[in-house]
PDB file of C-alpha atoms and ligand atoms in Angstrom:
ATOM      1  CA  UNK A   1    -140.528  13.041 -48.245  1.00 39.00           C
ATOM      2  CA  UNK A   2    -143.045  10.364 -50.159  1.00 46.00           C
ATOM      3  CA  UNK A   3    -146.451  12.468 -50.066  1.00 50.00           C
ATOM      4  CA  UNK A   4    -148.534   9.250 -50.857  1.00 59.00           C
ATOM      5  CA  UNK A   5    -146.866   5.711 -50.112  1.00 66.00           C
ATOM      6  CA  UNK A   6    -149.929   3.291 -51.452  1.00 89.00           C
ATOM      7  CA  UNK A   7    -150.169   1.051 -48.635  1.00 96.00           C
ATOM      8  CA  UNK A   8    -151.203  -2.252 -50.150  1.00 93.00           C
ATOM      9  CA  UNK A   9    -149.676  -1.786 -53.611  1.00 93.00           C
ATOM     10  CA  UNK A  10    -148.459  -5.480 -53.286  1.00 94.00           C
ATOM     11  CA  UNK A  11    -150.457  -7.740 -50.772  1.00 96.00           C
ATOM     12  CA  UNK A  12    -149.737 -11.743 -50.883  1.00 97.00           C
ATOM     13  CA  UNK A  13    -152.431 -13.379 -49.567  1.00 98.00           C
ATOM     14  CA  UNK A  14    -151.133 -16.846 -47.728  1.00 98.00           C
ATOM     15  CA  UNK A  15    -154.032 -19.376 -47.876  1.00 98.00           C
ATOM     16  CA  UNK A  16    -152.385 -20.201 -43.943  1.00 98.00           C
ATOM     17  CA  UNK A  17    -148.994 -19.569 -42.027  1.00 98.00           C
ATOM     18  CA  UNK A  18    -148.026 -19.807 -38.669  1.00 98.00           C
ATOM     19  CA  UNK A  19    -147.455 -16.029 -38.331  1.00 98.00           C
ATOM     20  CA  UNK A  20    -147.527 -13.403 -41.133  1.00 98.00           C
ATOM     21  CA  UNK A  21    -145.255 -10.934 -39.310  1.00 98.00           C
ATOM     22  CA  UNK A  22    -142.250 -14.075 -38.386  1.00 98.00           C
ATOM     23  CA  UNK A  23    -142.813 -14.564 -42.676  1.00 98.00           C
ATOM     24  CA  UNK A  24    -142.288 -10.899 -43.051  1.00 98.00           C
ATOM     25  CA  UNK A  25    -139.415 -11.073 -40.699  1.00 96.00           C
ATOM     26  CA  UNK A  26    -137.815 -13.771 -42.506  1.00 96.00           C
ATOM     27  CA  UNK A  27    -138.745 -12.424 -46.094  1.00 96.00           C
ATOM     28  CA  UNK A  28    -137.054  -9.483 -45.013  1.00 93.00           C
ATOM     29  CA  UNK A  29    -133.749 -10.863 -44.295  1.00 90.00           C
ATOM     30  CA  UNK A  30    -132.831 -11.487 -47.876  1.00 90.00           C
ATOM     31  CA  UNK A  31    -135.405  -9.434 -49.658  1.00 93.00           C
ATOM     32  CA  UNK A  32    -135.184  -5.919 -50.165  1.00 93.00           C
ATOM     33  CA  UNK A  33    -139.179  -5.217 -49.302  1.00 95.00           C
ATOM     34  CA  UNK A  34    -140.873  -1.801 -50.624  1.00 95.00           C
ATOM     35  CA  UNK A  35    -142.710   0.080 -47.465  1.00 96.00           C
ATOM     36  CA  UNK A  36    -146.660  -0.595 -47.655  1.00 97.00           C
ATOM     37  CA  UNK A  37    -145.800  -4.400 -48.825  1.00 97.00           C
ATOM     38  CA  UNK A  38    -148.374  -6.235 -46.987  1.00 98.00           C
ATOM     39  CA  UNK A  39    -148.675 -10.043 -45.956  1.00 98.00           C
ATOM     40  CA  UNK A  40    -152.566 -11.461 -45.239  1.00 98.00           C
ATOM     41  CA  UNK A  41    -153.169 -15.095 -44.220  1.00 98.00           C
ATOM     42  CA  UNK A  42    -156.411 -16.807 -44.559  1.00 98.00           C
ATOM     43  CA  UNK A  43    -155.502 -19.282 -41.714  1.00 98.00           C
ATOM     44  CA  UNK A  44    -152.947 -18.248 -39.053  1.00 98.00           C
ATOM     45  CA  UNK A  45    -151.882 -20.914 -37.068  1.00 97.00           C
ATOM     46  CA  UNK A  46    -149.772 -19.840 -34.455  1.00 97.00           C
ATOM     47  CA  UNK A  47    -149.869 -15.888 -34.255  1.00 98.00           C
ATOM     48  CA  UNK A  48    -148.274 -14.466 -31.999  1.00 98.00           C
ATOM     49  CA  UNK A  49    -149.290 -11.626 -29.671  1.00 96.00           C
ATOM     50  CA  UNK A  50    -147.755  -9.130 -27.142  1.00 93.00           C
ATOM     51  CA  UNK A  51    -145.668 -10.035 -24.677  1.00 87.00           C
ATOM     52  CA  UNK A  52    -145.383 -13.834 -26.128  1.00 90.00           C
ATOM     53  CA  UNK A  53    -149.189 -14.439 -25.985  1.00 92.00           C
ATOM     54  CA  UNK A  54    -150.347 -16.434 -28.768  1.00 95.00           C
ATOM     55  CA  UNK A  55    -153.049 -14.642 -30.843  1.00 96.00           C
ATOM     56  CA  UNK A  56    -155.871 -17.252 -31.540  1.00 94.00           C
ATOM     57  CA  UNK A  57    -158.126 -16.389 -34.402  1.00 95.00           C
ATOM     58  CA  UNK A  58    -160.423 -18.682 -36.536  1.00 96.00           C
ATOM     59  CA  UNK A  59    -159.833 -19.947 -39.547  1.00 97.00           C
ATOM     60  CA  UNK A  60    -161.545 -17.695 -42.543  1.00 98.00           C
ATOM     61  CA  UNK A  61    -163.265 -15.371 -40.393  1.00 98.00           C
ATOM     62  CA  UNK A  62    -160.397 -12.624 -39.689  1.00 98.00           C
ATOM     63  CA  UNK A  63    -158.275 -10.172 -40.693  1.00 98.00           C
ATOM     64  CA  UNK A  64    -154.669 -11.387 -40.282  1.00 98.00           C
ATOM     65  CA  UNK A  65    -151.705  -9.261 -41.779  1.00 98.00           C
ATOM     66  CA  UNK A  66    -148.356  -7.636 -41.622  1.00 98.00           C
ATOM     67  CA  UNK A  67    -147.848  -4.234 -42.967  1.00 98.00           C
ATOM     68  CA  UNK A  68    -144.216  -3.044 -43.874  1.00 98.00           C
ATOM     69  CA  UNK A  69    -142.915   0.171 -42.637  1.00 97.00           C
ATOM     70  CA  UNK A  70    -139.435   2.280 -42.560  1.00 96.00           C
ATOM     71  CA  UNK A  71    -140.346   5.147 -40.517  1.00 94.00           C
ATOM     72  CA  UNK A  72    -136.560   5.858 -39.604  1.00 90.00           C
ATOM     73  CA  UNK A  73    -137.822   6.923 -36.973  1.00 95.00           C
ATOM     74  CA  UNK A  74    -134.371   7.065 -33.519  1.00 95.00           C
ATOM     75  CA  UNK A  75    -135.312   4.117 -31.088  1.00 94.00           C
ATOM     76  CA  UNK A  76    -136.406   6.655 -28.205  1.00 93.00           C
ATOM     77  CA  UNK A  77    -139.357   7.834 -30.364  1.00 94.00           C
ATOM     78  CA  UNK A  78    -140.884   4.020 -31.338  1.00 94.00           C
ATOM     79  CA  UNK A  79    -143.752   4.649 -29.356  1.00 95.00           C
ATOM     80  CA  UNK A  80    -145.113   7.264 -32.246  1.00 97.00           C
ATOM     81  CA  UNK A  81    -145.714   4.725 -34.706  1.00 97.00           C
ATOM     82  CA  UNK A  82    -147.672   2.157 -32.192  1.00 97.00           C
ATOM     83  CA  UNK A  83    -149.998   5.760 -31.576  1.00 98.00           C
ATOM     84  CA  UNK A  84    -150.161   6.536 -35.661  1.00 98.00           C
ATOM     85  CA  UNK A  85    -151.073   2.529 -36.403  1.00 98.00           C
ATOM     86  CA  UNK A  86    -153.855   2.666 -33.129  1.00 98.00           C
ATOM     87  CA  UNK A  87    -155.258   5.743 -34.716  1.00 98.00           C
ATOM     88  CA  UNK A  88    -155.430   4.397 -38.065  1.00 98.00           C
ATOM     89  CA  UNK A  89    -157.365   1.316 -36.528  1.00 98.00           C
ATOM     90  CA  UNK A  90    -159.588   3.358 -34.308  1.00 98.00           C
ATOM     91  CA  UNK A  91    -160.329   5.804 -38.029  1.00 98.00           C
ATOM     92  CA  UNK A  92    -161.035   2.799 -39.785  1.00 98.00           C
ATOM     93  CA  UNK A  93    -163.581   1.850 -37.004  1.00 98.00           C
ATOM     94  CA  UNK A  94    -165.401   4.888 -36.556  1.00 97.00           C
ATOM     95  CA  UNK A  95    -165.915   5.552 -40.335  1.00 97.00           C
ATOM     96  CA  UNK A  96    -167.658   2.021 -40.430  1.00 97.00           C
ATOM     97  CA  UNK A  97    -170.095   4.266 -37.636  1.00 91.00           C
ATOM     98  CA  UNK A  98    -169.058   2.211 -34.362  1.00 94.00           C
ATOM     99  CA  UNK A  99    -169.161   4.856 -31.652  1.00 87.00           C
ATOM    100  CA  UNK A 100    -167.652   3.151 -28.572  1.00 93.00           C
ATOM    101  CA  UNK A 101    -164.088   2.994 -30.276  1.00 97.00           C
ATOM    102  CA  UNK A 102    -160.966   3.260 -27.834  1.00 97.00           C
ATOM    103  CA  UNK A 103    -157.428   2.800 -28.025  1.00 98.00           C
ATOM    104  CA  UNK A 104    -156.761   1.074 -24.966  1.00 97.00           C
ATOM    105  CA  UNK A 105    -153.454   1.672 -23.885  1.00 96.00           C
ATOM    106  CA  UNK A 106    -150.598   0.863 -24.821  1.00 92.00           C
ATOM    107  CA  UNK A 107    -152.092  -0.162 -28.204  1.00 89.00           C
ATOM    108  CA  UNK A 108    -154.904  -2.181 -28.250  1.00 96.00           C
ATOM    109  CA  UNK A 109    -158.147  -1.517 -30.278  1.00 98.00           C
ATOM    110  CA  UNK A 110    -161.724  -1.689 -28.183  1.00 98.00           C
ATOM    111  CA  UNK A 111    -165.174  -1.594 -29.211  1.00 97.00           C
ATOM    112  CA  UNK A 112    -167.666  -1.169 -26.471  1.00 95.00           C
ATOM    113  CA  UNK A 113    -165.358  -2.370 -23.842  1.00 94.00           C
ATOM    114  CA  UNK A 114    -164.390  -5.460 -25.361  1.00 96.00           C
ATOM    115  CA  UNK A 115    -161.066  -6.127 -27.966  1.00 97.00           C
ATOM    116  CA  UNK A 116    -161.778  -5.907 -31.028  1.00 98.00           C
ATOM    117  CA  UNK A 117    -158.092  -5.869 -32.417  1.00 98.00           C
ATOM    118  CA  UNK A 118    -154.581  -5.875 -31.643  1.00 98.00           C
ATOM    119  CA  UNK A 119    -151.355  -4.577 -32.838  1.00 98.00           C
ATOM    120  CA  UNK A 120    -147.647  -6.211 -32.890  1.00 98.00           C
ATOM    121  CA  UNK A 121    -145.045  -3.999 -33.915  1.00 97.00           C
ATOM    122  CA  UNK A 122    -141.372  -5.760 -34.547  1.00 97.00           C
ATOM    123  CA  UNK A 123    -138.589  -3.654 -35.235  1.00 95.00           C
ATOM    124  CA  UNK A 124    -135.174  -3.653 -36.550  1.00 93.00           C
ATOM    125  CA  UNK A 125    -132.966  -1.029 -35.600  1.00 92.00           C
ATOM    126  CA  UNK A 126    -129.857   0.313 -37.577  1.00 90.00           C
ATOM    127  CA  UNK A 127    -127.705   2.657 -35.877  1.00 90.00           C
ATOM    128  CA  UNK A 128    -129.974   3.381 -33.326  1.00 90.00           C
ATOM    129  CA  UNK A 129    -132.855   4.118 -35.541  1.00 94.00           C
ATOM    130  CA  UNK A 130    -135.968   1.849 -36.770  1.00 94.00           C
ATOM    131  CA  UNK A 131    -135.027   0.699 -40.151  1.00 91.00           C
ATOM    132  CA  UNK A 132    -137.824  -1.978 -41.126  1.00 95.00           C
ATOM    133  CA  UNK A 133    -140.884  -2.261 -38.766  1.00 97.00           C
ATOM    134  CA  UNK A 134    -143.643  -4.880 -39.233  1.00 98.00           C
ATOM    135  CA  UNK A 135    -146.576  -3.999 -38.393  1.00 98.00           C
ATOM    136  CA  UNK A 136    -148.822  -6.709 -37.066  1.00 98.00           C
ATOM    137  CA  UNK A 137    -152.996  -6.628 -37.118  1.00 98.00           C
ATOM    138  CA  UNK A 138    -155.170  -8.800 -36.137  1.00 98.00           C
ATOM    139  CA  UNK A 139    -159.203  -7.231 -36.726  1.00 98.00           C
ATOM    140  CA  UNK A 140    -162.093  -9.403 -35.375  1.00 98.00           C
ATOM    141  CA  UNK A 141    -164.656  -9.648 -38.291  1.00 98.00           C
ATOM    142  CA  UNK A 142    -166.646 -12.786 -38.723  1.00 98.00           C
ATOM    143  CA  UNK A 143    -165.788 -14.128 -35.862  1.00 98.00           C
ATOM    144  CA  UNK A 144    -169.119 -14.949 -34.073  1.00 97.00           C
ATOM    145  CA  UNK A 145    -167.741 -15.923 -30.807  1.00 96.00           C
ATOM    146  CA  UNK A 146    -164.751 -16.255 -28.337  1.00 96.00           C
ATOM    147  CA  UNK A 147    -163.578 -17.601 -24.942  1.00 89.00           C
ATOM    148  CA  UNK A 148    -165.433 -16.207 -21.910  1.00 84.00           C
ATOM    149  CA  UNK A 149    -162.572 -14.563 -20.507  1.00 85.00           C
ATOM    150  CA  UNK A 150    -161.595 -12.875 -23.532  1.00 89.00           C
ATOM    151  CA  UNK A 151    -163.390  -9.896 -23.332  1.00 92.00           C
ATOM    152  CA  UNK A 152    -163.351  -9.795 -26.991  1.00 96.00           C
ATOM    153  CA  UNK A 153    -165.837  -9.098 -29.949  1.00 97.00           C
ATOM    154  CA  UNK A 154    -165.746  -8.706 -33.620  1.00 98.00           C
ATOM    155  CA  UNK A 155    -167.180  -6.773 -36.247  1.00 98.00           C
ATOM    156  CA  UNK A 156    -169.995  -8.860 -37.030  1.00 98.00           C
ATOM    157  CA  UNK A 157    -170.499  -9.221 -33.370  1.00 97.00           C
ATOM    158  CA  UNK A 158    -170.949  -5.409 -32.983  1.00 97.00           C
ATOM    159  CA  UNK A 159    -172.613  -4.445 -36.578  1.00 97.00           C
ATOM    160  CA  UNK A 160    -174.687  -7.819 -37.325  1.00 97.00           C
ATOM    161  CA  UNK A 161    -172.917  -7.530 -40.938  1.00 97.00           C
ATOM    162  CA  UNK A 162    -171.139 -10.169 -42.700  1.00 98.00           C
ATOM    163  CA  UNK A 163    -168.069  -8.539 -43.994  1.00 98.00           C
ATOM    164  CA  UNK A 164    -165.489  -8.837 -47.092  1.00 97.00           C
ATOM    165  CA  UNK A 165    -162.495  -9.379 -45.136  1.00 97.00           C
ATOM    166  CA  UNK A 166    -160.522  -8.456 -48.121  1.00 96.00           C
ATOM    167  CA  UNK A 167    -162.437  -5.204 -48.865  1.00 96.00           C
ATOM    168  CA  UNK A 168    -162.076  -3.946 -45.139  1.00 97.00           C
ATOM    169  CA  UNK A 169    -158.730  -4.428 -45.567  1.00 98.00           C
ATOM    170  CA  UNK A 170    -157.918  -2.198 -48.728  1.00 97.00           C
ATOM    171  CA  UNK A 171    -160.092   0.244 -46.267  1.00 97.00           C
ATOM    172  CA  UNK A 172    -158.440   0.160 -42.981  1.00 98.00           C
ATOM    173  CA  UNK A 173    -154.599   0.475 -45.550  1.00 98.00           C
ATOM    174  CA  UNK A 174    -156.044   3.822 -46.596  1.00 97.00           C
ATOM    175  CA  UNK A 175    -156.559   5.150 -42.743  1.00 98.00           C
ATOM    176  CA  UNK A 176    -153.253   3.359 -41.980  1.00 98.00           C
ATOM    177  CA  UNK A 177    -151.770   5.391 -44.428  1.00 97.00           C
ATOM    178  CA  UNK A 178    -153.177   8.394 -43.780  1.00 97.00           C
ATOM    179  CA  UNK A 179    -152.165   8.329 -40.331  1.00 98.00           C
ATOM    180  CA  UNK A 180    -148.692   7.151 -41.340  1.00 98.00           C
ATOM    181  CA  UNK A 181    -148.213  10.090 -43.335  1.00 97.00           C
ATOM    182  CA  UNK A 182    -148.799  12.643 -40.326  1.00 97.00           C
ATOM    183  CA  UNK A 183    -145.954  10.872 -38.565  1.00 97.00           C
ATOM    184  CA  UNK A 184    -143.638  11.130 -41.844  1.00 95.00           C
ATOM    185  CA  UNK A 185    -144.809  14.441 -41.888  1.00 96.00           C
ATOM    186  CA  UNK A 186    -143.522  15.394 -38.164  1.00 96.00           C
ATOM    187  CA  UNK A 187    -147.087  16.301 -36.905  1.00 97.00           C
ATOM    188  CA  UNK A 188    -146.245  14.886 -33.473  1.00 96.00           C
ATOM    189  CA  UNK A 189    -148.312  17.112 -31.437  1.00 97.00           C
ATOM    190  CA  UNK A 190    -151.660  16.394 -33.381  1.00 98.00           C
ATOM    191  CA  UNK A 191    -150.461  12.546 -33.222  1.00 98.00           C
ATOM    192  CA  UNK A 192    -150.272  13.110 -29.298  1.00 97.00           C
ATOM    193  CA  UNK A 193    -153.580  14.851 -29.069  1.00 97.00           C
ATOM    194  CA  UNK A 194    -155.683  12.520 -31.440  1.00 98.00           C
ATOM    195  CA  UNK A 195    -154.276   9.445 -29.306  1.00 97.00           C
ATOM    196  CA  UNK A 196    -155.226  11.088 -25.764  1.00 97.00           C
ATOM    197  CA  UNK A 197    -158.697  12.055 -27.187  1.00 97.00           C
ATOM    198  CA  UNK A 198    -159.544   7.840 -28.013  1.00 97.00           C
ATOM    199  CA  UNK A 199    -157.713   6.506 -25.331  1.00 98.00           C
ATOM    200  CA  UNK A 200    -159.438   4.532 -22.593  1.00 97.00           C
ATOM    201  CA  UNK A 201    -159.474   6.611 -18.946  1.00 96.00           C
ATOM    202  CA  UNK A 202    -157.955   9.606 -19.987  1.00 97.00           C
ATOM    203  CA  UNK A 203    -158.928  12.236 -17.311  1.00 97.00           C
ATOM    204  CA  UNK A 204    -161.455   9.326 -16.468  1.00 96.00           C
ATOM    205  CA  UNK A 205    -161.842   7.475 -12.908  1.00 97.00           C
ATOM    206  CA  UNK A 206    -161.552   3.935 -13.727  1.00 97.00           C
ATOM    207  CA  UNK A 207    -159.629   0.451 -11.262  1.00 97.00           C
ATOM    208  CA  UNK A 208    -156.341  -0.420 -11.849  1.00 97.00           C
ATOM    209  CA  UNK A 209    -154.593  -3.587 -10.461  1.00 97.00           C
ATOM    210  CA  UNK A 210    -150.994  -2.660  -9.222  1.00 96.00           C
ATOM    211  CA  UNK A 211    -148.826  -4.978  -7.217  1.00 94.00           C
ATOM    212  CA  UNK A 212    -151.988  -7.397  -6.940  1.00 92.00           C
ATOM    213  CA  UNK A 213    -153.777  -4.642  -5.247  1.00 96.00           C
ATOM    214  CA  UNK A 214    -156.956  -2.335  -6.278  1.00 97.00           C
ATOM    215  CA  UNK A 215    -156.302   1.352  -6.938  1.00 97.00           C
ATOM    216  CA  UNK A 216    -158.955   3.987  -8.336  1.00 97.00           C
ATOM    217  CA  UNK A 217    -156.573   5.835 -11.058  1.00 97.00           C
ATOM    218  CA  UNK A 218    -156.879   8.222 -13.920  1.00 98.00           C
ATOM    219  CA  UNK A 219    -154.749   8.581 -16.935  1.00 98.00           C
ATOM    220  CA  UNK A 220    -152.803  11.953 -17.453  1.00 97.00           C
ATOM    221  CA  UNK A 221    -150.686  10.626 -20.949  1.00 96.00           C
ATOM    222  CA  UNK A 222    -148.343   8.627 -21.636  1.00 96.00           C
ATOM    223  CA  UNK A 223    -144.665   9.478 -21.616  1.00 95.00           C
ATOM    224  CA  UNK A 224    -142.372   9.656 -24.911  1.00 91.00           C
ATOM    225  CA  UNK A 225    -141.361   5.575 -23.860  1.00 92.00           C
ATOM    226  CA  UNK A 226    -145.056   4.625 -23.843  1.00 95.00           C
ATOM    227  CA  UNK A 227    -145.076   4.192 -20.657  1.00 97.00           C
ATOM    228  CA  UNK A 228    -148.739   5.355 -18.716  1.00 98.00           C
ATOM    229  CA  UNK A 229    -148.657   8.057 -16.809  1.00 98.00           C
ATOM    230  CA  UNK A 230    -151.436   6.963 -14.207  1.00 98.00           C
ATOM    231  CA  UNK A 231    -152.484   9.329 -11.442  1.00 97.00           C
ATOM    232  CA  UNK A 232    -153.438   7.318  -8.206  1.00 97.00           C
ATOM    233  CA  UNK A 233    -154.370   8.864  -5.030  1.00 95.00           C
ATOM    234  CA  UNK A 234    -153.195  12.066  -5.864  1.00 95.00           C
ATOM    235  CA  UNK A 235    -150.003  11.094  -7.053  1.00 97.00           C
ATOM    236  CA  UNK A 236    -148.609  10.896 -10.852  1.00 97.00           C
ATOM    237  CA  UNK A 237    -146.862   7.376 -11.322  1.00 97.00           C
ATOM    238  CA  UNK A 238    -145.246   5.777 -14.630  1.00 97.00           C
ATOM    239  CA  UNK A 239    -146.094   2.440 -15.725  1.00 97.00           C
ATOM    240  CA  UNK A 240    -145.082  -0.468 -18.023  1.00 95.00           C
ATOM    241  CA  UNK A 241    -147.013  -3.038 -19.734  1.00 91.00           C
ATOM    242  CA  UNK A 242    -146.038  -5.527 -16.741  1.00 91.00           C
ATOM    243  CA  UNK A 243    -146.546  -3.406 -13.577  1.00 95.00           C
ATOM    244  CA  UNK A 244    -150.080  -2.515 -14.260  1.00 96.00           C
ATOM    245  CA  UNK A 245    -153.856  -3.449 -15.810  1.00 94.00           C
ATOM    246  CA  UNK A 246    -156.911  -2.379 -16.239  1.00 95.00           C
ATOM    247  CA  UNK A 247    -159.485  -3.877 -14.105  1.00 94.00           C
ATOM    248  CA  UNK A 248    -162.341  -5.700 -16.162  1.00 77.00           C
ATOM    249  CA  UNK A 249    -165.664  -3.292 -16.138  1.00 67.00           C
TER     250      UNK A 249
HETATM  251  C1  LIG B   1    -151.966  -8.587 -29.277  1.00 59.51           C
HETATM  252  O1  LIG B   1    -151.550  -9.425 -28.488  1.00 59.51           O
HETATM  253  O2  LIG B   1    -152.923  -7.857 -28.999  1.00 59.51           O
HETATM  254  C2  LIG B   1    -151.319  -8.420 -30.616  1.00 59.51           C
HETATM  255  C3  LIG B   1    -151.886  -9.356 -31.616  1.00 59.51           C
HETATM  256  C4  LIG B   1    -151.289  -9.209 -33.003  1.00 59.51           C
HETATM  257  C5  LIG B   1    -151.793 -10.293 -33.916  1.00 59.51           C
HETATM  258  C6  LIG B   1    -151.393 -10.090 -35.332  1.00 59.51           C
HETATM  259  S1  LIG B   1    -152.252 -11.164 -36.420  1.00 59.51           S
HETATM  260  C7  LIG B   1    -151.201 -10.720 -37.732  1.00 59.51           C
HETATM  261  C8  LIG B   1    -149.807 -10.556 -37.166  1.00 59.51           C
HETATM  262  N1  LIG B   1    -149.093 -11.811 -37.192  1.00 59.51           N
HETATM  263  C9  LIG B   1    -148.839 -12.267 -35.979  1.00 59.51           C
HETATM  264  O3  LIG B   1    -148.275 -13.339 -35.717  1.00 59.51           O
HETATM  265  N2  LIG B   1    -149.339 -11.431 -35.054  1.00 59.51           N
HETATM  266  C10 LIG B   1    -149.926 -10.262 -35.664  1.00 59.51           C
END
């Protein structure tokens, strides 16, 4: 077991790509790269996003970057890393003293109610286990504004600070890391509870759009898959990505 990995020993910095994680993912294929090797762009041009959403950012004003991981970690427990990388986001946010921080689930990153950052985790799998994982960020920083029905806000937005994109980086690698570690470490159960305490509607009343209609739901967890575990009308129900969403508040 590696007690300290240094996230960000090597960072390239890419004046602009289309997407730092697809030049991770082809670096990878004939390039042996060390865990905590990290890829920024200045200019991303056509990021991509979950569920094969683009990820539109502006030019300069971002955070952009692909971290690489080998958690080893067996297929059925993927969702732990998506937690340990949400945490590490939502650390890195709170120590910069922004108090509405949420994971909102599966695995984006809210500030007041509005998006602040998301996460894009590609895997490849060996034998039924994770071998190389790259870990996709996008932070809002300088970015003063974005499309109405967004619902998203940046840094700057939030703090009225300018920031050093590259220093908040070598910041948010060290509460990566640290997260990281409690996952190489087998500290599941803290993992669990530290993700439940910042996630969005746990043991909260808030609307929830299922099969077009309106339900009043609370979250009880999520299951070992990721998927939510969403209590509606009495009744506990498990949900993925496509069968249900939050409704705008
Ligand atoms: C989401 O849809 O919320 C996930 C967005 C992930 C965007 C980041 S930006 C850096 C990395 N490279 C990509 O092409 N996507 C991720």
């Amino acid at each position: 077991m590696n007690g300290s990995l240094s996230f960000g020993n090597e960072i390239l910095v890419l004046d602009e790509v289309t997407s730092t994680n697809l030049y991770v993912q082809k670096l990878a294929i004939d390039t042996n790269l060390i865990e905590g090797y990290v890829v920024r762009a200045k200019v991303q041009t056509n990021g991509k996003g979950q569920r094969g959403n683009v990820w539109i950012t502006e030019p300069y004003k971002n955070l952009t970057f692909s971290l690489v991981l080998k958690p080893n970690l067996a297929v059925s427990e993927q969702f732990m890393l998506s937690k340990v990388v949400a945490l590490g986001i939502a650390d890195f946010l709170a120590s910069l003293s922004l108090t509405e921080v949420n994971i909102k689930w599966p695995n984006d990153i809210w500030v007041n109610n509005k998006k602040v950052a998301g996460i894009l985790i590609e895997n490849t799998l060996k034998t039924n286990k994770i071998s190389v994982s790259v870990v996709g960020i996008g932070l809002n920083v300088n970015q003063l504004e974005f499309g109405e029905n967004l619902n998203a806000t940046s840094l700057q937005n939030e703090l009225n600070i300018n920031f050093d994109i590259e220093a908040l980086l070598n910041d948010l690698l060290i509460c990566l890391e640290k997260r990281y570690l409690m996952l190489r470490a087998l500290q599941y159960q803290k993992i669990n509870t530290d993700y439940l305490a910042n996630l969005l509607g746990y043991n909260t009343e808030l609307n929830y759009k299922v099969g077009g209609k309106q339900y009043k739901g609370i979250v009880k967890g999520v299951s070992s898959l990721g998927l939510l575990q969403l209590e509606i009308e009495g009744k506990l129900n498990e949900f993925d990505l496509k069968e249900v969403s939050l409704v705008k508040f």
